[in-house]
Amino acid sequence: MAISRYLASWKNLAGCTGGLIGLGLHFAGVAGSYWVVVVVGLYGVGALLAPPERITLVTDPEEEAGALKSELDALVRKVHGLKVPDEVAPKVAEIAEVLHGLLDRPRELRADPDALHAVTRLVGTDLPLSVQTYLNLPWWYAAARGSGAELVRQLDLLHADAIRTAERFHAADAQRQADHTRYLEDRE
């Protein structure tokens, strides 16, 4: 994959142009017996002087949302298969349900940078960190310190954060619905 990408790159095309100029110099009798070094050198110069490939920082919203959904679903499955307090798996599933509601509308989510950041942070950092930190503790240590209750408290805070984000995200839709209701009532 990387080789085919390089072969189609501007660097390779510029290097090939330099190499062709080197071959032209050889056939013109200018390069002499060092023609191979000239061809390789001009290829290298062309490849070095070519502009770098453009990096696309913006990904497709559907791909980005799909990746976040996969990560979230993997965490939900992981929690169901682990020895965690009884309240943990349902709370993680509730958080996932709220976040799925946002991720199911990837274009609208991309248009709201605050919501996108919050969802990305919740799925990629906060939720996995809470669960993994609990799992890193030995069972006897977690039981002695009440770490299960601490994890449940963290999940409650993350659930509240997800709900706040969803409410902000869906506020415009709720307002449109209320406006449409007023319009229908005024029409009568």
Backbone as a ProteinNet text record, in pm:
[ID]
protein_1_A
[PRIMARY]
MAISRYLASWKNLAGCTGGLIGLGLHFAGVAGSYWVVVVVGLYGVGALLAPPERITLVTDPEEEAGALKSELDALVRKVHGLKVPDEVAPKVAEIAEVLHGLLDRPRELRADPDALHAVTRLVGTDLPLSVQTYLNLPWWYAAARGSGAELVRQLDLLHADAIRTAERFHAADAQRQADHTRYLEDRE
[TERTIARY]
84.2	0	88	189.1	275.1	357.5	396.3	476.4	392.5	269.6	184.6	150.8	138.5	112.5	233.7	355.7	475.6	490.8	461.3	475.9	386.4	273	180.6	201.8	304	324.8	397.7	387.6	457.7	608	654.4	798.2	852.4	782.2	827.3	820.6	714.2	702.1	814	844.7	954.4	1087.4	1105.5	1229	1243.4	1135.1	1139.2	1172.5	1120	1152.4	1301.9	1355.1	1499.1	1579.2	1533.8	1602	1599.3	1485.5	1477.2	1571.1	1584.4	1680.4	1821.7	1851.5	1982	2006.6	1901.7	1916.2	1938.1	1866.8	1886.9	2030.5	2084.7	2224.9	2320.3	2288.2	2371.6	2369.5	2249.1	2238.8	2297	2302.9	2364.9	2516.1	2566.9	2710.2	2767.8	2684.4	2732.4	2771.2	2699.1	2719.7	2839	2879	2996	2974.9	3083.7	3076.1	3007.4	2981.5	2913	2762.1	2707.6	2568.2	2472.6	2505.2	2417.3	2410.8	2524.1	2528.3	2450.4	2461	2388.9	2238.3	2194.2	2050.6	1997.1	2068.3	2023.8	2026.5	2131	2141.7	2031.3	2000	1892.3	1755.8	1740.1	1616.3	1603.3	1710.8	1709.2	1682.2	1745.3	1723.1	1577.2	1522.6	1382.4	1288.9	1316.6	1231.2	1240.9	1358.9	1375.5	1312.9	1316	1262.2	1111	1052.1	907.5	832.2	714.7	636.9	587.4	572.9	522.4	375.2	332.6	192.9	105.9	-10	-103.1	-161.7	-168.7	-226.4	-370.4	-460.1	-600.5	-632.1	-660.2	-690.9	-838.2	-920.9	-1064.3	-1100.3	-1157.6	-1199.7	-1347.9	-1392.5	-1533.7	-1611.6	-1717.2	-1792.4	-1848.2	-1893.3	-1946.3	-1837.8	-1717.6	-1606.4	-1568	-1559.7	-1522.8	-1625.8	-1754.3	-1860.1	-1858.8	-1833.9	-1826.2	-1713.6	-1599.7	-1486.2	-1518.4	-1582	-1618.8	-1723.3	-1819.9	-1920.9	-1855.5	-1762.7	-1693.5	-1617.5	-1549.4	-1474.3	-1568.5	-1681.1	-1779.7	-1842.2	-1880	-1940.2	-1842	-1714.7	-1613.4	-1601.1	-1608.3	-1600.8	-1722.6	-1840.9	-1963	-1952.5	-1906.3	-1889.8	-1786	-1677.9	-1570.1	-1620.8	-1697.4	-1747	-1842.2	-1923.8	-2018	-1944.8	-1824.8	-1750.7	-1655.9	-1654.6	-1558.9	-1625.9	-1541.7	-1591.3	-1585.9	-1699	-1713.2	-1838.9	-1856	-1979.2	-2102.4	-2212	-2334.5	-2388.9	-2368.8	-2425.6	-2346.8	-2224.1	-2134.1	-2181.1	-2208.4	-2245.8	-2370.4	-2477.9	-2594.1	-2563.2	-2480.2	-2447	-2365.1	-2270.2	-2192	-2284.2	-2378.2	-2474.3	-2562.6	-2603.4	-2683.4	-2604.2	-2479.1	-2393.7	-2377.5	-2354.5	-2337.5	-2462.5	-2578.7	-2704.6	-2718.3	-2684.6	-2691	-2592.2	-2470.9	-2369	-2402.3	-2463.4	-2505.6	-2607.5	-2693.8	-2790.4	-2723.3	-2609	-2532.9	-2454.6	-2393.7	-2311.3	-2393.9	-2524.4	-2611.1	-2637.2	-2596.3	-2612.3	-2475.1	-2386.3	-2247.3	-2227.1	-2305.7	-2286.8	-2325.2	-2435.7	-2477.5	-2377.6	-2325.6	-2226.4	-2099.2	-2058.4	-1938.7	-1959.4	-2084.1	-2114.1	-2116	-2114.8	-2114.8	-1983.8	-1879.7	-1748.1	-1745.8	-1826.9	-1829	-1884.4	-1992.4	-2051.2	-1957.4	-1894.3	-1800.5	-1684.4	-1631.8	-1521.6	-1566	-1683.5	-1733.3	-1753.2	-1812.5	-1835.5	-1702	-1610.9	-1479.9	-1406	-1413	-1347	-1410.5	-1544	-1612.4	-1579.8	-1587.6	-1565.9	-1418.4	-1332.3	-1191.1	-1107.2	-1150.3	-1066.1	-1138.2	-1241	-1300.5	-1359.8	-1444.2	-1511	-1411.1	-1323.7	-1227.1	-1130.4	-1092.4	-999.6	-1062.2	-1188.9	-1257	-1261.6	-1300.9	-1313.1	-1175.6	-1079.7	-948.1	-875.5	-891.5	-828	-881.2	-1011.3	-1069.4	-1013.3	-1005.8	-959	-811.5	-734.3	-591.9	-567.1	-665.5	-650.1	-672.2	-591.6	-620.2	-755.5	-828.5	-964	-967.3	-867.7	-867.1	-844.3	-761.6	-734.4	-857.1	-920.7	-1041.9	-1153.2	-1166.8	-1271.4	-1243.5	-1116.9	-1080.8	-1099.2	-1077.5	-1084.7	-1219.6	-1307.9	-1437.6	-1427.9	-1335.2	-1314.2	-1430.8	-1510.5	-1630.1	-1727.3	-1745.2	-1833.4	-1775.4	-1644.2	-1577.6	-1602.7	-1594.2	-1621	-1766.1	-1858.6	-2000.2	-2020.6	-1955.3	-1965.1	-1910.4	-1796.7	-1740.4	-1837.3	-1898.6	-1993.3	-2116.2	-2159.7	-2271.2	-2233.8	-2111.9	-2065.8	-2054.1	-2003.8	-1991.4	-2129.1	-2224.6	-2360.8	-2421.5	-2400.8	-2453	-2388.9	-2260	-2190.1	-2247.4	-2271	-2327.6	-2468	-2548.1	-2684.1	-2678.6	-2591.1	-2578.1	-2539.5	-2445.4	-2401.5	-2516.4	-2590.3	-2703.4	-2812.7	-2838.7	-2942.2	-2903.7	-2777.9	-2732.2	-2741.4	-2702.5	-2701.1	-2842.5	-2937	-3073.6	-3162.6	-3110.5	-3191.6	-3251	-3175.3	-3226.6	-3343.4	-3332.9	-3443.8	-3567.6	-3548.2	-3661.9	-3726.4	-3644.3	-3697	-3774.5	-3723	-3794.4	-3928.5	-3930.2	-4055.4	-4156.2	-4110.2	-4199.5	-4249.2	-4160.9	-4200.8	-4305.6	-4286.1	-4381.4	-4518.1	-4515.4	-4641.9	-4714.3	-4640.8	-4702.4	-4757.8	-4685	-4730.1	-4860.2	-4865.6	-4986.5	-5104.8	-5077.8	-5186.1	-5235.3	-5144.4	-5181.2	-5255.3	-5233.6	-5296.5	-5445.3	-5484.3	-5626.2	-5701.7
-118.9	0	124.3	129.4	247.2	263.2	151.2	158.3	215.4	167.7	219	365.9	405.6	547.1	632	581.1	656.3	662.7	553.6	552.6	656.2	688	786.1	925.9	942.6	1071.2	1170.2	1298.3	1404.8	1387.7	1336.4	1315.9	1216.9	1105.6	1007.9	1065.8	1137.8	1196.7	1297.4	1379.7	1476.5	1404.2	1297	1218.7	1153.4	1099.3	1037.6	1141.4	1260.7	1368.2	1398.8	1407.4	1429.1	1315.1	1191.5	1076.4	1079.4	1120.6	1131.6	1238.6	1347.5	1451.7	1393.3	1313.6	1247	1155.3	1078.1	992.8	1075.9	1189.9	1279.3	1331.4	1365.1	1409.5	1298	1174.2	1059.7	1041.8	1045.1	1026.6	1144.7	1261.2	1377.2	1372.9	1277.9	1262.2	1349.5	1415.8	1506.5	1430.1	1324	1254.2	1160.3	1115.5	1028.7	893.6	839.3	705.7	705.2	821.9	832.8	857.3	816.7	845.3	786.5	667.3	605.7	693.9	745.7	832.6	961.1	1013.7	1136	1110.5	999	966.5	950.6	873.4	851	982	1061.5	1190.2	1286.2	1295.7	1384.9	1332.1	1200.4	1146	1191.5	1176.3	1215.8	1363.5	1447.3	1591.9	1624.5	1563.8	1587.7	1544.2	1428.2	1377.8	1467.2	1519.4	1606.1	1744	1793.4	1927	1928.8	1813.2	1808	1847.1	1908.5	1945.6	1821	1830	1713.9	1689.5	1568.1	1533.4	1613.1	1648.5	1720.2	1622.9	1669.3	1588.3	1633	1538.5	1569	1554.4	1667.1	1664.6	1637.6	1666.7	1647.1	1508.4	1429.1	1296	1297.8	1191.3	1177.9	1163.6	1243	1235.3	1096.2	1024.9	891.2	795.4	807.9	722.1	752.2	880	920.7	871.6	889.8	843.5	691.2	623.7	477.6	427.1	494.4	454.6	476.1	588.7	615.3	514.9	481.6	381	245.9	206.8	78.6	75.9	185.9	195.3	188	257.1	258.2	119.8	56.6	-76.6	-178.7	-166.4	-257.9	-241.4	-118.5	-95.6	-153.8	-136.4	-191.7	-343.9	-407.8	-553.7	-596.4	-520.3	-552.4	-548.2	-445.1	-429.1	-542.3	-587.6	-696.7	-827.2	-841.9	-965.7	-961	-853.6	-838.5	-846.9	-867.8	-870.5	-727.6	-660.4	-523.1	-517.2	-413.1	-401.7	-409.8	-461.3	-486.4	-362	-244.4	-121.7	-71.4	-119.9	-61.9	-88.9	-214.5	-247.8	-171.9	-164	-86.4	62.4	117.3	259.7	287.3	199.7	215.1	203.3	111.4	95.8	219.9	281.1	404.9	518.4	531.8	635.9	609.8	484.4	448.4	480.2	456.4	484.8	634.2	717.2	862.5	904.2	851.7	888.6	836.5	719.6	667	759.8	819.6	914.6	1032.1	1072.3	1180.8	1129.4	1012.4	956.5	910	889.9	850.9	966.3	1086.2	1204.5	1269.2	1200.4	1244.8	1381.4	1414.9	1544.6	1660	1642.4	1746.5	1756.6	1642.6	1642.1	1713.5	1692.6	1760.6	1911.6	1954.8	2098.3	2163.7	2084.5	2136.6	2095.8	2179	2139.9	2109.6	2182.3	2156.2	2016.6	1981.3	1848.5	1739.9	1762.9	1664.7	1642.5	1751.8	1739.4	1662.7	1694.9	1627.7	1478.2	1442.9	1301.6	1229.1	1290.1	1229.2	1209.5	1308.2	1298.9	1189.2	1184	1082.2	940.8	921.2	787.3	749.1	843.7	810.4	818.2	896.8	916.1	886.6	964.4	962.1	826.7	772.6	646.7	530.5	512.5	402.4	420.2	543.6	568	530.8	566.5	531.6	381.1	310.2	164.2	100.2	141.1	77.6	105.7	223.8	255.6	163	139.8	45.9	-94.8	-137.1	-272.3	-292.4	-184.5	-195.6	-228.1	-202.4	-228.8	-376.8	-433.4	-570.7	-574.4	-683.2	-693.1	-663.3	-713.6	-695.2	-548.7	-480	-338.5	-254.2	-285.6	-213.5	-231.7	-354.1	-380.9	-306.3	-303.9	-237.7	-86.3	-28.6	116.9	165.5	75.9	117.5	173.8	119.5	170.8	143.6	40.8	14.4	130.4	183.1	299.2	421.8	432	543.9	534.9	414.5	395	429.7	386.4	417.7	568.6	637	784.4	849.1	799.9	853	832.1	715.1	686.6	775.6	806.7	901.4	1039	1081.8	1212.4	1211.5	1102.2	1092.1	1085.3	1018.6	1012.7	1152.8	1228.4	1365.7	1451.4	1432.1	1506	1469.6	1340.8	1296.5	1353.7	1355.8	1410.5	1560.2	1635.2	1779.8	1804.2	1726	1740.1	1710.1	1603	1565.4	1671.3	1726.5	1830.3	1953.9	1994	2109.1	2077.7	1955.5	1914.4	1910.2	1859.8	1842.7	1964.3	2067.6	2185.7	2250.2	2257.7	2319.8	2239.7	2106.8	2023	2041.6	2049.1	2069.4	2205.2	2306.4	2439.4	2438.8	2370.3	2359.2	2289.3	2186.7	2115.7	2207.9	2283.5	2376.9	2485.1	2536	2637.8	2583.2	2460.1	2400.1	2380.5	2343	2328.8	2462.9	2570.7	2704.2	2742.6	2711.6	2742.2	2667.4	2539.5	2461.3	2514.3	2554	2609.4	2742.8	2825.8	2956.7	2944.1	2838.4	2817.1	2789.1	2735	2701.1	2822.6
0	0	0	85.7	94.7	-33.1	-93.9	-217.4	-330.3	-343.8	-451.5	-429.3	-301.9	-273.3	-312.5	-283.8	-320.7	-472.8	-541.2	-686.7	-753.9	-692.4	-749	-689.9	-607	-539.6	-629	-590.5	-661.8	-650	-537.7	-518.3	-620.1	-641.6	-739.6	-880.3	-911.2	-1045.1	-1072.4	-974.2	-990.8	-1001.7	-923.7	-932.5	-1068.2	-1121.2	-1254.4	-1361.2	-1345.7	-1440.3	-1434.2	-1314.2	-1299.3	-1359	-1338	-1395.6	-1547.2	-1605.5	-1752.3	-1805.3	-1731.3	-1771.6	-1767.6	-1666.1	-1657.9	-1775.7	-1813.8	-1932.5	-2058.6	-2066.3	-2180.6	-2186.1	-2070.5	-2064.9	-2107.9	-2070.6	-2111	-2262.2	-2321.3	-2465.6	-2541.4	-2478.1	-2542	-2526.8	-2448.5	-2431.4	-2322	-2241.2	-2137.6	-2011	-1976.2	-1849.5	-1853.4	-1968.2	-1981	-1915.6	-1857.8	-1799.1	-1662	-1607.9	-1478.2	-1494.7	-1607.1	-1636.4	-1532.7	-1476.5	-1377	-1252.1	-1209.3	-1092	-1119.8	-1241.5	-1277.8	-1276	-1333.6	-1337.5	-1195.1	-1112.8	-974.3	-896.5	-915.4	-845.3	-883.8	-1012.8	-1055.9	-1010.8	-1003.2	-946.7	-801.4	-724.5	-583.3	-564.8	-647.1	-638.4	-668.6	-771.9	-807.2	-695.1	-635.7	-528.3	-404.7	-376.8	-259.8	-279.8	-402.3	-428.6	-449.7	-470	-493.7	-366.4	-383.4	-265.1	-192.4	-61.8	12.7	-19.5	5.5	-16.4	80	34.3	121.6	222	343.8	450	469.4	463.5	483.6	631.4	695.7	838	864	766.7	783.6	732	818.8	779.6	746.1	686.9	654.7	784.9	804.5	930.2	959.2	854.8	876.5	924.5	867.4	910	1054.2	1086	1220.9	1322.4	1290.3	1379.7	1389.8	1279.1	1281.2	1369	1361.9	1446.5	1594.4	1625.5	1764.4	1813.7	1727.1	1764.9	1792.3	1706.5	1725.1	1856.7	1886.1	2011.4	2131.8	2121.8	2229.5	2247.4	2137.4	2145.2	2202	2165.1	2219.2	2370.5	2418.8	2563	2633.8	2576.2	2636.6	2644.7	2536.2	2537	2639.8	2648.3	2742.7	2886.6	2918.8	3055.6	3092	2995.8	3023.8	3054.5	3004.1	3026	3144.3	3220.2	3329.6	3465	3564.6	3702.4	3756.2	3744.7	3792.7	3878.4	3957.7	4036	3945.2	4002.3	3924.1	3855	3913.6	3856.3	3735.4	3716.4	3615.6	3473.4	3439.9	3301.5	3255.3	3336.7	3290.9	3274.7	3363	3351.6	3225.1	3194.4	3070.6	2950.1	2954.8	2844.3	2829.2	2939.8	2933	2869.3	2910.2	2851.3	2702.5	2666.3	2525.2	2444.9	2502.9	2432.5	2403.3	2501.5	2480.6	2371.3	2377.4	2279.5	2140.8	2132.7	2001.7	1936.5	2016.1	1961.8	1892.9	1943.1	1880.8	1759.8	1774.5	1667.1	1547.8	1568	1456.7	1360.1	1397.5	1310.9	1289.1	1215.2	1206	1139.9	1040.1	972.8	1064.7	1137.5	1231.3	1346.6	1388.7	1496.7	1453.1	1327.7	1275.9	1273.6	1251.9	1244.5	1382.8	1489	1626.2	1693.7	1683.1	1734	1883.8	1961.7	2105.7	2135.6	2068.6	2088.5	2038.1	1923.4	1868.6	1964.5	2019.2	2114.5	2238.9	2289.3	2409.9	2385	2272	2240.9	2222.3	2149.1	2126.5	2258.9	2345.8	2477.2	2562	2563.3	2642.8	2593.4	2461.9	2405.9	2408.2	2373	2356.4	2481.6	2580.7	2698.1	2828.2	2858.2	2991.8	3029.9	2945.1	2977.5	2985.1	2884.5	2895.7	3013.3	3042.2	3152.4	3286.1	3305.2	3429.8	3449.1	3344.7	3354.3	3372.2	3290	3294.1	3424.9	3480.1	3607.8	3716.8	3716.7	3813.2	3791.5	3664.8	3634.4	3667.2	3668.4	3700.6	3847.5	3932.8	4075.6	4105.7	4195.7	4238.3	4309.2	4297	4351	4500.3	4575.1	4720.3	4756.5	4677	4701.6	4668.3	4554.1	4513.1	4615.4	4667.4	4766.6	4897.1	4938.8	5065	5056.8	4942.9	4927.4	4877.9	4843	4790.8	4650.2	4572	4436.7	4344.1	4375.3	4294.6	4303.7	4424.8	4443.2	4372.5	4374.1	4304.7	4153.9	4099.1	3956.3	3924	4007.3	3985.6	3989.8	4080.8	4089.8	3962.3	3914.3	3789.8	3673.7	3667.4	3559	3567.9	3690.6	3706.7	3652.1	3681.5	3630.6	3478.3	3423.2	3277.4	3211.2	3275.3	3223.2	3220.1	3328.1	3332.8	3223.9	3200.1	3094.5	2957.8	2934.6	2807	2787.8	2893.9	2885.3	2854	2922.2	2894.6	2749.7	2700.3	2561	2465.4	2492.1	2406.3	2410.8	2528	2538.1	2458.3	2466.6	2386.7	2237.9	2202.2	2061.2	2003.2	2080.2	2030.9	2057	2119.3	2152.9	2028.4	1920.7	1797.9	1740.6	1745	1696.4	1783.3	1913.5	2004.7	1977.8	1952.2	1922.8	1790.9	1689.6	1561.6	1580.1	1663.7	1688.8	1757.9	1857.1	1927	1831.1	1746.6	1649	1552	1510.1	1417.3	1485.1	1612.1	1686.5	1692.4	1723.6	1727.6	1590.8	1487.1	1352	1321.6	1357	1331.6	1413.9	1536.4	1619.2	1564.7	1518.7	1463	1331.3	1260.1	1131.4	1145.1	1257.7	1277	1302.1
[MASK]
++++++++++++++++++++++++++++++++++++++++++++++++++++++++++++++++++++++++++++++++++++++++++++++++++++++++++++++++++++++++++++++++++++++++++++++++++++++++++++++++++++++++++++++++++++++++++++

